[in-house]
Amino acid sequence: MEANRDVELELTALERRLDEVVRESRRRERRHRITLLLLGAPFLVAATVTVKNADLLIDRNGSNSYDIKLRGNDGAADRDVSVRNVAGGGTYRLGVYDNSGATELWTVTKDGDSTLTRNLNVNGDVTLGDGAGDAIKTRGKLNRVVVVDGTAEPSIQNALNALPASGGTVFIPEGTYVITSALTLPAGRNNVTIQGAGRGTIIQSASTAANLLYVDSGRTGIVVRDLFLRYSVAPTAGGQRGVHFQGGIDCVVTGCWFENCYYGVAAIGDATYAVRRLIVSGNQFVSCSYGVWFFGTNASYYVQRCKVSDNVMEMGGAGWFGIMIEFANVTSITGNVVNDPGSYGIWNSLSVRTTVSGNSVSSSGSSGIRNASSPYATISGNSIQDSGSDGIQNDSSSDVAITGNAVYNSATSGIANSGAVVTISGNTVRIAGSFGVYSGSSRCVISSNTIESAAGDGIYNNWGTYASISGNVVYAPGGMGIHNEGAVVSITGNSISWAGTYGIYNQYGDEVAIGSNVVYYPGAMGICSDGEWVDYSARVDIDGNPIIGSTKALWAAYSGRA
């Protein structure tokens, strides 16, 4: 009995010891790694391998240059999965496959190239760049990029239709894409970029009736870039529009080529869909009737704060206007080149606060720049040559500044103005078929201009009252240097050389001060004040005007003082 009791105690102790060994083994399993040394032989597992709280290392060459490493949380670093490129090269790759095991969904090669063959949905921030600070960061989900590849997306319209509701990019590779109807965006799509590969991406209409790209319903954030949009025949009707916006906010057209369009880019705003902050920049227009046309419908100005800049327009003499703006508010037209338009180079009408600056217009059929019924405009730093009418025409527009422009060889006047409160200053006019500067309204300032070889008068103030004509240099006009018909006018500090007739001619002007001018070699006389009727040219003060090289320096008939 005593012996049996001793055996039972020993068995109980042994069981306890075995339990302690098992528990210690489990604790060690959690702390230790499992290392499989393959030694070049394949490692096949026919069942699921589960490693908890440990690392799994598959070491092909035994030198800790792991082919595959699955590392758990060991206190120093958190879980990672890696494929290490072993010295000596090879074709190591990390592949993620579909359920069948036949299709790679995501592959990473030993060179670091990554291929993703399915949609990528990203929540949170994503940084795209080269790791050296040249990065682009986007918040939220990445918009989808749809490529017109001829297979999954066989046409441009199919690609546009495939865009998600959040928008995205349609990329159109090089090639000629012939369309029979206008390309359109699906309903509700905003923040869309339609991008080609440059001049080699050609979108061509098979007819003359349709728009090439129609952006309707006041879309937001539409970008059209790097495309060649053309019609196969010369424009015949207003329906031939390269890109047409019916309303639109914060949209851009850039880096495109337009050919044979009636309107290259057309934007129409109305009470339902206004056009705001549209930018048309860096495009080329060839043989289009109108390069750019903005139309705001009425004096509510439904085209607002838009910009037309740095475009080149080769109109071919058959078109109408390079740039045409109507019913717009705060438009900027800068740095454009317009060659050979059939009518006007730049036409701005029925608009307010327009800036026309730094443009070059040549060989226009009519005026190079026309500002009509558009107050508070600035026309500055432009170059106009070989215009079929006036170089710059300001028609019935008040509070306008025309400054620092260069006008060469205009068929009629270099600068013609019929608006009140207009400043014409610092311009250069050479060779004008009529007047160098013509002004026919009140409270205008004509100062510091250089006028050479006008066929008519150098400066003609036609009944413009309360005018100031000062500091101008007039050389070799065919008619008079300065011709005034307005009352309450100051003509001071001008220099006139080789005038065809009179240096300064005050005709009918009442309350006129003519002082400190210099007249060289006039064809007739230096200064003439001739009222023709007793009631005119009274109270004229002519004082301190040197006249050189004239047989008759001064003639003052029916004048108050001379």
Coordinates of C-alpha atoms in Angstrom, one line a residue:
M1 CA 0.0 0.0 0.0
E2 CA 2.8 2.3 0.9
A3 CA 4.5 1.6 -2.4
N4 CA 1.4 2.3 -4.5
R5 CA 0.9 5.7 -2.8
D6 CA 4.5 6.6 -3.6
V7 CA 3.8 5.8 -7.3
E8 CA 0.7 7.9 -7.4
L9 CA 2.6 10.9 -5.9
E10 CA 5.4 10.5 -8.5
L11 CA 2.8 10.4 -11.4
T12 CA 1.1 13.5 -10.1
A13 CA 4.4 15.4 -9.8
L14 CA 5.3 14.2 -13.3
E15 CA 2.0 15.6 -14.7
R16 CA 2.6 18.9 -13.1
R17 CA 6.1 19.0 -14.5
L18 CA 4.8 18.2 -17.9
D19 CA 2.2 21.0 -17.7
E20 CA 5.0 23.4 -16.7
V21 CA 7.1 22.3 -19.7
V22 CA 4.2 22.8 -22.1
R23 CA 3.5 26.3 -20.6
E24 CA 7.2 27.2 -20.8
S25 CA 7.3 25.9 -24.4
R26 CA 4.3 28.1 -25.4
R27 CA 5.9 31.1 -23.7
R28 CA 9.1 30.4 -25.7
E29 CA 7.1 30.0 -28.9
R30 CA 5.8 33.5 -28.5
R31 CA 9.3 34.9 -27.9
H32 CA 11.3 33.0 -30.5
R33 CA 11.5 33.1 -34.2
I34 CA 10.9 30.2 -36.6
T35 CA 13.6 30.1 -39.2
L36 CA 13.4 27.9 -42.2
L37 CA 16.7 27.4 -44.0
L38 CA 15.9 26.3 -47.5
L39 CA 19.5 25.7 -48.8
G40 CA 18.3 26.0 -52.3
A41 CA 15.6 23.4 -52.2
P42 CA 11.9 24.3 -52.8
F43 CA 9.7 24.7 -49.8
L44 CA 6.2 23.4 -50.3
V45 CA 3.4 23.8 -47.8
A46 CA 0.2 21.9 -48.5
A47 CA -1.7 23.4 -45.6
T48 CA -2.2 26.7 -43.8
V49 CA 0.8 27.9 -41.9
T50 CA -0.1 30.2 -39.0
V51 CA 2.6 32.1 -37.1
K52 CA 1.5 34.1 -34.1
N53 CA 3.5 36.8 -32.4
A54 CA 6.6 35.7 -34.3
D55 CA 8.6 36.3 -37.4
L56 CA 8.6 34.0 -40.5
L57 CA 11.9 34.2 -42.4
I58 CA 12.5 32.4 -45.7
D59 CA 16.3 32.7 -46.2
R60 CA 17.4 31.3 -49.5
N61 CA 21.1 31.6 -49.2
G62 CA 21.6 31.4 -45.4
S63 CA 23.2 34.8 -45.1
N64 CA 20.3 36.8 -43.8
S65 CA 19.6 38.3 -47.2
Y66 CA 15.9 37.2 -47.0
D67 CA 13.8 36.5 -50.1
I68 CA 10.7 36.8 -48.0
K69 CA 10.3 38.2 -44.5
L70 CA 7.1 38.5 -42.6
R71 CA 7.9 40.3 -39.3
G72 CA 5.6 40.6 -36.4
N73 CA 5.6 43.1 -33.6
D74 CA 8.7 42.6 -31.6
G75 CA 8.7 45.9 -29.8
A76 CA 11.1 47.5 -32.3
A77 CA 9.0 47.6 -35.4
D78 CA 5.5 46.8 -36.6
R79 CA 4.5 44.1 -39.1
D80 CA 6.0 44.4 -42.5
V81 CA 6.1 42.3 -45.6
S82 CA 9.3 42.4 -47.8
V83 CA 10.9 40.8 -50.8
R84 CA 14.6 41.4 -50.7
N85 CA 16.7 41.5 -53.9
V86 CA 19.4 38.9 -53.3
A87 CA 22.9 39.7 -54.7
G88 CA 23.3 38.2 -58.1
G89 CA 20.0 39.4 -59.6
G90 CA 17.2 37.2 -60.7
T91 CA 13.5 37.7 -61.4
Y92 CA 12.2 38.1 -57.9
R93 CA 8.8 39.7 -57.7
L94 CA 6.0 40.1 -55.3
G95 CA 2.6 39.2 -56.9
V96 CA -0.9 39.4 -55.7
Y97 CA -3.3 37.2 -57.6
D98 CA -7.0 36.8 -58.1
N99 CA -9.0 33.9 -56.7
S100 CA -8.2 31.7 -59.7
G101 CA -4.5 32.3 -59.3
A102 CA -4.1 33.0 -63.0
T103 CA -4.3 36.8 -63.1
E104 CA -1.8 39.2 -61.4
L105 CA -3.7 42.1 -59.8
W106 CA -0.6 43.8 -58.3
T107 CA 3.0 43.1 -59.1
V108 CA 6.2 44.5 -57.7
T109 CA 9.5 43.5 -59.5
K110 CA 13.0 43.5 -58.2
D111 CA 13.6 46.8 -59.9
G112 CA 10.9 48.5 -57.9
D113 CA 8.4 48.7 -60.8
S114 CA 4.8 48.4 -59.6
T115 CA 1.8 47.4 -61.8
L116 CA -1.8 47.7 -60.7
T117 CA -4.4 46.3 -63.0
R118 CA -7.5 47.1 -61.1
N119 CA -9.1 50.3 -59.6
L120 CA -7.2 52.0 -56.8
N121 CA -9.4 53.5 -54.1
V122 CA -7.6 55.6 -51.6
N123 CA -9.0 57.1 -48.4
G124 CA -6.9 59.7 -46.8
D125 CA -3.9 61.7 -48.0
V126 CA -1.7 60.5 -50.9
T127 CA 1.6 62.0 -51.9
L128 CA 2.9 61.5 -55.4
G129 CA 6.5 62.5 -56.2
D130 CA 10.1 61.6 -56.4
G131 CA 10.8 61.7 -52.7
A132 CA 12.9 64.9 -53.0
G133 CA 10.3 67.4 -52.3
D134 CA 8.9 67.5 -55.8
A135 CA 5.5 66.0 -54.9
I136 CA 1.9 66.5 -55.5
K137 CA -0.5 65.8 -52.6
T138 CA -4.2 65.1 -53.0
R139 CA -6.7 64.8 -50.2
G140 CA -9.4 62.2 -50.2
K141 CA -9.9 59.7 -53.0
L142 CA -7.8 59.8 -56.1
N143 CA -9.9 60.6 -59.1
R144 CA -10.0 58.0 -61.8
V145 CA -7.8 58.3 -64.9
V146 CA -9.4 56.8 -68.0
V147 CA -7.3 56.2 -71.1
V148 CA -8.8 55.9 -74.5
D149 CA -7.1 52.7 -75.5
G150 CA -9.3 51.3 -78.2
T151 CA -10.3 48.2 -76.2
A152 CA -11.6 48.8 -72.7
E153 CA -12.5 52.4 -73.7
P154 CA -12.8 52.3 -77.4
S155 CA -13.8 56.0 -77.9
I156 CA -13.5 59.3 -76.3
Q157 CA -17.2 59.5 -75.5
N158 CA -17.0 56.1 -73.8
A159 CA -14.1 57.3 -71.7
L160 CA -16.0 60.4 -70.7
N161 CA -19.0 58.3 -69.8
A162 CA -16.8 56.0 -67.6
L163 CA -15.7 58.8 -65.3
P164 CA -16.9 58.5 -61.7
A165 CA -19.2 61.1 -60.2
S166 CA -16.3 62.8 -58.5
G167 CA -14.7 63.6 -61.9
G168 CA -11.2 62.6 -63.1
T169 CA -9.0 62.6 -66.2
V170 CA -9.6 61.3 -69.6
F171 CA -6.2 60.8 -71.4
I172 CA -6.3 60.6 -75.2
P173 CA -3.1 59.2 -76.8
E174 CA -1.8 60.3 -80.2
G175 CA -4.0 59.5 -83.2
T176 CA -6.8 60.9 -85.3
Y177 CA -10.3 60.6 -83.8
V178 CA -13.1 61.3 -86.2
I179 CA -16.4 62.2 -84.5
T180 CA -19.9 62.6 -85.9
S181 CA -21.5 64.4 -83.0
A182 CA -20.3 66.6 -80.2
L183 CA -18.3 65.1 -77.3
T184 CA -20.2 65.8 -74.1
L185 CA -19.8 65.2 -70.4
P186 CA -22.2 63.0 -68.5
A187 CA -24.7 64.8 -66.3
G188 CA -23.3 66.2 -63.1
R189 CA -19.7 65.6 -63.9
N190 CA -17.4 68.4 -62.6
N191 CA -13.6 68.6 -62.0
V192 CA -12.8 66.8 -65.3
T193 CA -9.5 67.1 -67.3
I194 CA -9.6 66.1 -70.9
Q195 CA -6.0 65.8 -72.0
G196 CA -4.2 64.8 -75.2
A197 CA -0.6 64.1 -76.0
G198 CA -0.2 67.4 -77.9
R199 CA -0.6 68.2 -81.6
G200 CA -0.6 64.5 -82.4
T201 CA -3.9 64.0 -80.6
I202 CA -6.4 65.1 -83.4
I203 CA -10.1 65.3 -82.8
Q204 CA -11.8 65.9 -86.2
S205 CA -15.4 66.4 -87.1
A206 CA -16.7 64.5 -90.1
S207 CA -19.3 67.3 -90.7
T208 CA -19.6 71.1 -90.4
A209 CA -22.6 71.1 -88.1
A210 CA -21.5 69.9 -84.7
N211 CA -19.4 71.3 -81.9
L212 CA -16.3 69.2 -81.3
L213 CA -16.5 69.5 -77.4
Y214 CA -19.7 70.8 -75.7
V215 CA -19.5 71.6 -72.0
D216 CA -23.0 72.4 -70.9
S217 CA -24.9 73.2 -67.7
G218 CA -22.4 75.5 -66.0
R219 CA -19.8 72.9 -65.1
T220 CA -17.0 73.6 -62.6
G221 CA -13.3 72.8 -62.9
I222 CA -13.3 71.5 -66.5
V223 CA -9.8 71.5 -68.1
V224 CA -9.2 70.9 -71.8
R225 CA -5.5 70.7 -72.8
D226 CA -3.0 69.4 -75.3
L227 CA -5.4 68.6 -78.1
F228 CA -5.7 69.4 -81.8
L229 CA -9.3 70.2 -82.6
R230 CA -10.2 70.8 -86.2
Y231 CA -12.8 70.6 -89.0
S232 CA -11.9 69.0 -92.3
V233 CA -13.3 72.0 -94.3
A234 CA -13.2 75.8 -93.9
P235 CA -15.8 77.2 -91.4
T236 CA -19.2 78.1 -92.9
A237 CA -21.5 78.5 -89.9
G238 CA -21.5 79.4 -86.2
G239 CA -22.1 75.8 -85.2
Q240 CA -18.5 74.9 -85.9
R241 CA -17.1 75.4 -82.4
G242 CA -14.0 73.7 -81.2
V243 CA -14.8 74.0 -77.4
H244 CA -18.1 75.5 -76.4
F245 CA -18.9 76.4 -72.8
Q246 CA -22.6 77.0 -71.9
G247 CA -21.8 78.6 -68.6
G248 CA -18.8 77.3 -66.5
I249 CA -16.8 78.2 -63.4
D250 CA -13.1 77.9 -63.0
C251 CA -12.5 76.2 -66.4
V252 CA -9.3 76.2 -68.5
V253 CA -8.4 75.7 -72.2
T254 CA -4.7 75.5 -72.7
G255 CA -2.1 74.1 -75.0
C256 CA -4.6 73.3 -77.8
W257 CA -4.6 73.8 -81.5
F258 CA -7.7 74.9 -83.4
E259 CA -8.2 74.7 -87.1
N260 CA -11.1 75.7 -89.4
C261 CA -13.4 76.4 -86.5
Y262 CA -16.0 79.2 -86.8
Y263 CA -15.4 79.8 -83.1
G264 CA -12.2 78.2 -81.6
V265 CA -13.4 78.7 -78.0
A266 CA -16.9 80.0 -77.4
A267 CA -18.3 80.8 -73.9
I268 CA -21.9 81.9 -73.4
G269 CA -23.2 83.0 -70.0
D270 CA -26.8 83.7 -69.2
A271 CA -29.0 84.0 -66.1
T272 CA -29.1 80.2 -65.6
Y273 CA -25.4 79.4 -66.2
A274 CA -22.9 82.2 -65.9
V275 CA -19.3 82.0 -67.1
R276 CA -16.8 82.9 -64.3
R277 CA -13.0 82.8 -64.2
L278 CA -12.6 81.0 -67.5
I279 CA -9.0 81.0 -68.7
V280 CA -8.1 80.5 -72.4
S281 CA -4.3 80.5 -72.5
G282 CA -1.4 79.3 -74.6
N283 CA -3.5 78.0 -77.6
Q284 CA -3.0 78.3 -81.4
F285 CA -5.8 79.1 -83.8
V286 CA -5.4 78.7 -87.5
S287 CA -8.0 79.7 -90.2
C288 CA -10.8 80.3 -87.7
S289 CA -13.5 82.9 -88.2
Y290 CA -13.2 83.8 -84.5
G291 CA -10.4 82.6 -82.3
V292 CA -12.1 83.3 -78.9
W293 CA -15.7 84.6 -78.3
F294 CA -17.2 85.4 -74.9
F295 CA -20.9 86.5 -74.8
G296 CA -22.6 87.5 -71.6
T297 CA -26.1 87.9 -73.1
N298 CA -27.0 91.3 -71.7
A299 CA -25.9 94.1 -69.4
S300 CA -26.1 91.8 -66.4
Y301 CA -22.7 90.7 -67.6
Y302 CA -22.9 86.9 -67.3
V303 CA -19.3 86.6 -68.3
Q304 CA -17.1 87.6 -65.4
R305 CA -13.4 87.8 -64.5
C306 CA -12.2 85.8 -67.5
K307 CA -8.8 85.8 -69.1
V308 CA -7.5 85.4 -72.6
S309 CA -3.8 85.3 -72.7
D310 CA -0.7 84.2 -74.7
N311 CA -2.6 82.7 -77.6
V312 CA -1.4 82.8 -81.2
M313 CA -4.1 83.4 -83.9
E314 CA -3.2 83.0 -87.6
M315 CA -6.6 84.0 -89.2
G316 CA -5.7 83.7 -92.8
G317 CA -7.5 86.9 -93.8
A318 CA -10.8 85.1 -94.2
G319 CA -12.0 85.2 -90.6
W320 CA -13.7 88.0 -88.6
F321 CA -12.3 88.7 -85.2
G322 CA -9.3 87.2 -83.4
I323 CA -10.9 87.9 -80.0
M324 CA -14.4 89.1 -79.5
I325 CA -15.8 90.0 -76.0
E326 CA -19.4 91.1 -75.5
F327 CA -21.3 91.8 -72.3
A328 CA -18.4 90.9 -70.0
N329 CA -17.2 92.3 -66.7
V330 CA -13.5 92.5 -65.7
T331 CA -11.9 90.7 -68.6
S332 CA -8.2 90.5 -69.1
I333 CA -6.8 90.2 -72.7
T334 CA -3.1 90.0 -72.5
G335 CA -0.1 88.8 -74.5
N336 CA -2.0 87.5 -77.5
V337 CA -0.7 87.5 -81.1
V338 CA -3.4 88.0 -83.8
N339 CA -2.3 88.0 -87.4
D340 CA -4.4 88.7 -90.5
P341 CA -7.9 88.8 -89.2
G342 CA -10.5 89.6 -91.8
S343 CA -12.0 92.3 -89.7
Y344 CA -10.9 93.3 -86.1
G345 CA -8.0 91.9 -84.2
I346 CA -9.5 92.4 -80.8
W347 CA -13.1 93.6 -80.3
N348 CA -14.5 94.5 -76.9
S349 CA -18.0 95.8 -76.8
L350 CA -20.8 96.4 -74.2
S351 CA -18.4 95.4 -71.4
V352 CA -16.9 97.1 -68.4
R353 CA -13.4 97.1 -66.8
T354 CA -11.6 95.3 -69.6
T355 CA -7.8 95.2 -69.8
V356 CA -6.3 94.9 -73.2
S357 CA -2.5 94.8 -72.7
G358 CA 0.6 93.6 -74.4
N359 CA -1.1 92.1 -77.5
S360 CA 0.3 92.2 -81.0
V361 CA -2.2 92.7 -83.9
S362 CA -1.1 92.8 -87.5
S363 CA -2.8 93.0 -90.9
S364 CA -6.4 93.4 -89.6
G365 CA -9.1 94.1 -92.2
S366 CA -10.5 96.8 -90.0
S367 CA -9.2 98.3 -86.7
G368 CA -6.5 96.4 -84.8
I369 CA -8.3 97.0 -81.4
R370 CA -11.8 98.3 -81.0
N371 CA -13.3 99.2 -77.6
A372 CA -17.0 100.0 -78.1
S373 CA -19.5 101.2 -75.5
S374 CA -17.2 99.7 -72.8
P375 CA -16.3 102.1 -70.0
Y376 CA -13.4 101.9 -67.6
A377 CA -11.2 100.0 -70.1
T378 CA -7.4 100.0 -70.1
I379 CA -5.6 99.6 -73.5
S380 CA -1.9 99.6 -72.9
G381 CA 1.4 98.3 -74.3
N382 CA -0.1 96.8 -77.5
S383 CA 1.6 96.7 -80.9
I384 CA -0.7 97.3 -83.9
Q385 CA 0.5 97.4 -87.5
D386 CA -0.9 97.4 -91.0
S387 CA -4.6 97.8 -89.9
G388 CA -7.2 98.3 -92.5
S389 CA -8.9 101.1 -90.5
D390 CA -7.9 102.7 -87.2
G391 CA -5.0 101.2 -85.3
I392 CA -6.9 101.7 -82.0
Q393 CA -10.6 102.7 -81.9
N394 CA -12.3 103.8 -78.7
D395 CA -15.9 104.2 -79.7
S396 CA -18.4 105.9 -77.2
S397 CA -16.5 104.5 -74.2
S398 CA -15.8 106.8 -71.3
D399 CA -13.1 106.7 -68.6
V400 CA -10.7 104.8 -70.8
A401 CA -6.9 104.9 -70.7
I402 CA -5.0 104.4 -74.0
T403 CA -1.3 104.4 -73.0
G404 CA 2.0 103.1 -74.2
N405 CA 0.8 101.6 -77.4
A406 CA 2.8 101.4 -80.7
V407 CA 0.7 101.9 -83.9
Y408 CA 2.3 101.5 -87.3
N409 CA 0.8 102.0 -90.8
S410 CA -2.9 102.3 -90.1
A411 CA -5.2 103.0 -93.0
T412 CA -7.1 105.8 -91.3
S413 CA -6.2 107.1 -87.8
G414 CA -3.5 105.7 -85.6
I415 CA -5.8 106.3 -82.5
A416 CA -9.4 107.4 -82.8
N417 CA -11.5 108.3 -79.8
S418 CA -15.1 109.3 -79.4
G419 CA -15.4 108.7 -75.6
A420 CA -15.4 111.2 -72.8
V421 CA -12.8 111.4 -70.0
V422 CA -10.2 109.5 -72.0
T423 CA -6.5 109.6 -71.5
I424 CA -4.3 109.1 -74.7
S425 CA -0.8 109.2 -73.4
G426 CA 2.7 107.9 -74.2
N427 CA 1.7 106.2 -77.5
T428 CA 3.8 106.1 -80.7
V429 CA 2.0 106.5 -84.0
R430 CA 3.9 106.1 -87.3
I431 CA 2.3 106.4 -90.7
A432 CA -1.4 106.9 -90.5
G433 CA -3.7 107.3 -93.6
S434 CA -5.7 110.0 -91.8
F435 CA -5.0 111.5 -88.4
G436 CA -2.3 110.5 -86.0
V437 CA -4.6 110.9 -83.0
Y438 CA -8.3 111.8 -83.4
S439 CA -10.5 112.8 -80.4
G440 CA -14.1 113.9 -80.6
S441 CA -15.4 114.1 -77.0
S442 CA -15.0 116.1 -73.8
R443 CA -12.6 116.1 -70.9
C444 CA -9.9 114.2 -72.7
V445 CA -6.1 114.3 -72.2
I446 CA -3.7 113.9 -75.1
S447 CA -0.2 114.0 -73.8
S448 CA 3.4 112.8 -74.4
N449 CA 2.6 111.0 -77.6
T450 CA 5.0 110.7 -80.6
I451 CA 3.3 111.0 -84.0
E452 CA 5.1 110.7 -87.2
S453 CA 4.0 110.9 -90.9
A454 CA 0.2 111.1 -90.5
A455 CA -1.3 111.8 -93.9
G456 CA -3.8 114.3 -92.3
D457 CA -3.4 116.2 -89.0
G458 CA -1.0 115.0 -86.4
I459 CA -3.6 115.6 -83.6
Y460 CA -7.2 116.5 -84.3
N461 CA -9.5 117.6 -81.4
N462 CA -12.9 117.6 -83.1
W463 CA -15.2 119.7 -80.8
G464 CA -13.8 118.1 -77.7
T465 CA -14.3 120.5 -74.8
Y466 CA -12.2 120.8 -71.7
A467 CA -9.4 119.0 -73.4
S468 CA -5.6 119.1 -72.6
I469 CA -3.1 118.6 -75.4
S470 CA 0.4 118.7 -74.0
G471 CA 3.9 117.4 -74.4
N472 CA 3.4 115.7 -77.7
V473 CA 5.9 115.4 -80.5
V474 CA 4.4 115.7 -84.0
Y475 CA 6.7 115.2 -87.0
A476 CA 5.8 115.6 -90.7
P477 CA 2.0 115.5 -90.8
G478 CA 0.5 116.0 -94.2
G479 CA -2.0 118.5 -92.7
M480 CA -1.7 120.5 -89.5
G481 CA 0.4 119.5 -86.5
I482 CA -2.4 120.2 -84.0
H483 CA -5.9 121.0 -85.1
N484 CA -8.4 122.2 -82.4
E485 CA -12.1 122.9 -82.7
G486 CA -13.0 122.5 -79.1
A487 CA -13.7 125.1 -76.4
V488 CA -11.8 125.5 -73.1
V489 CA -8.7 123.8 -74.4
S490 CA -5.1 123.9 -73.3
I491 CA -2.4 123.4 -76.0
T492 CA 0.9 123.6 -74.3
G493 CA 4.5 122.3 -74.5
N494 CA 4.1 120.5 -77.8
S495 CA 6.8 120.2 -80.5
I496 CA 5.7 120.3 -84.2
S497 CA 8.0 119.8 -87.1
W498 CA 7.5 120.0 -90.8
A499 CA 3.7 120.3 -90.8
G500 CA 2.2 120.3 -94.3
T501 CA 0.2 123.5 -93.5
Y502 CA -0.1 125.0 -90.0
G503 CA 1.9 124.1 -87.0
I504 CA -1.1 124.7 -84.7
Y505 CA -4.6 125.7 -86.0
N506 CA -7.3 126.8 -83.6
Q507 CA -10.5 126.7 -85.5
Y508 CA -13.7 128.0 -83.7
G509 CA -12.1 127.2 -80.3
D510 CA -13.2 129.5 -77.5
E511 CA -11.2 130.0 -74.3
V512 CA -8.1 128.3 -75.7
A513 CA -4.6 128.7 -74.3
I514 CA -1.7 128.1 -76.7
G515 CA 1.6 128.4 -74.9
S516 CA 5.2 127.2 -74.8
N517 CA 4.9 125.2 -78.0
V518 CA 7.7 125.0 -80.5
V519 CA 6.9 124.9 -84.2
Y520 CA 9.6 124.1 -86.8
Y521 CA 9.3 124.8 -90.5
P522 CA 5.6 124.7 -91.0
G523 CA 4.3 124.5 -94.6
A524 CA 2.1 127.6 -94.2
M525 CA 2.3 129.4 -90.9
G526 CA 3.3 128.6 -87.3
I527 CA 0.1 129.3 -85.4
C528 CA -3.3 130.2 -86.8
S529 CA -6.4 131.1 -84.8
D530 CA -9.3 131.7 -87.2
G531 CA -12.8 132.0 -86.0
E532 CA -14.5 132.6 -89.4
W533 CA -17.4 134.0 -87.4
V534 CA -17.1 136.7 -84.8
D535 CA -18.8 134.5 -82.1
Y536 CA -16.0 131.9 -82.3
S537 CA -12.3 131.9 -81.4
A538 CA -12.8 134.6 -78.8
R539 CA -10.7 134.8 -75.7
V540 CA -7.7 133.0 -77.2
D541 CA -4.3 133.4 -75.4
I542 CA -1.3 132.7 -77.6
D543 CA 1.9 133.3 -75.7
G544 CA 5.5 132.1 -75.7
N545 CA 5.5 129.9 -78.7
P546 CA 8.8 130.0 -80.7
I547 CA 8.2 129.5 -84.4
I548 CA 11.2 128.6 -86.6
G549 CA 11.5 128.7 -90.3
S550 CA 8.2 130.2 -91.3
T551 CA 7.6 133.3 -93.5
K552 CA 4.4 134.0 -91.5
A553 CA 4.7 133.0 -87.9
L554 CA 1.2 133.9 -86.6
W555 CA -2.2 134.8 -87.8
A556 CA -5.0 135.5 -85.4
A557 CA -8.2 136.5 -87.0
Y558 CA -11.3 137.2 -84.8
S559 CA -9.4 136.2 -81.7
G560 CA -9.4 137.9 -78.3
R561 CA -5.7 138.1 -77.7
A562 CA -2.6 137.1 -79.6

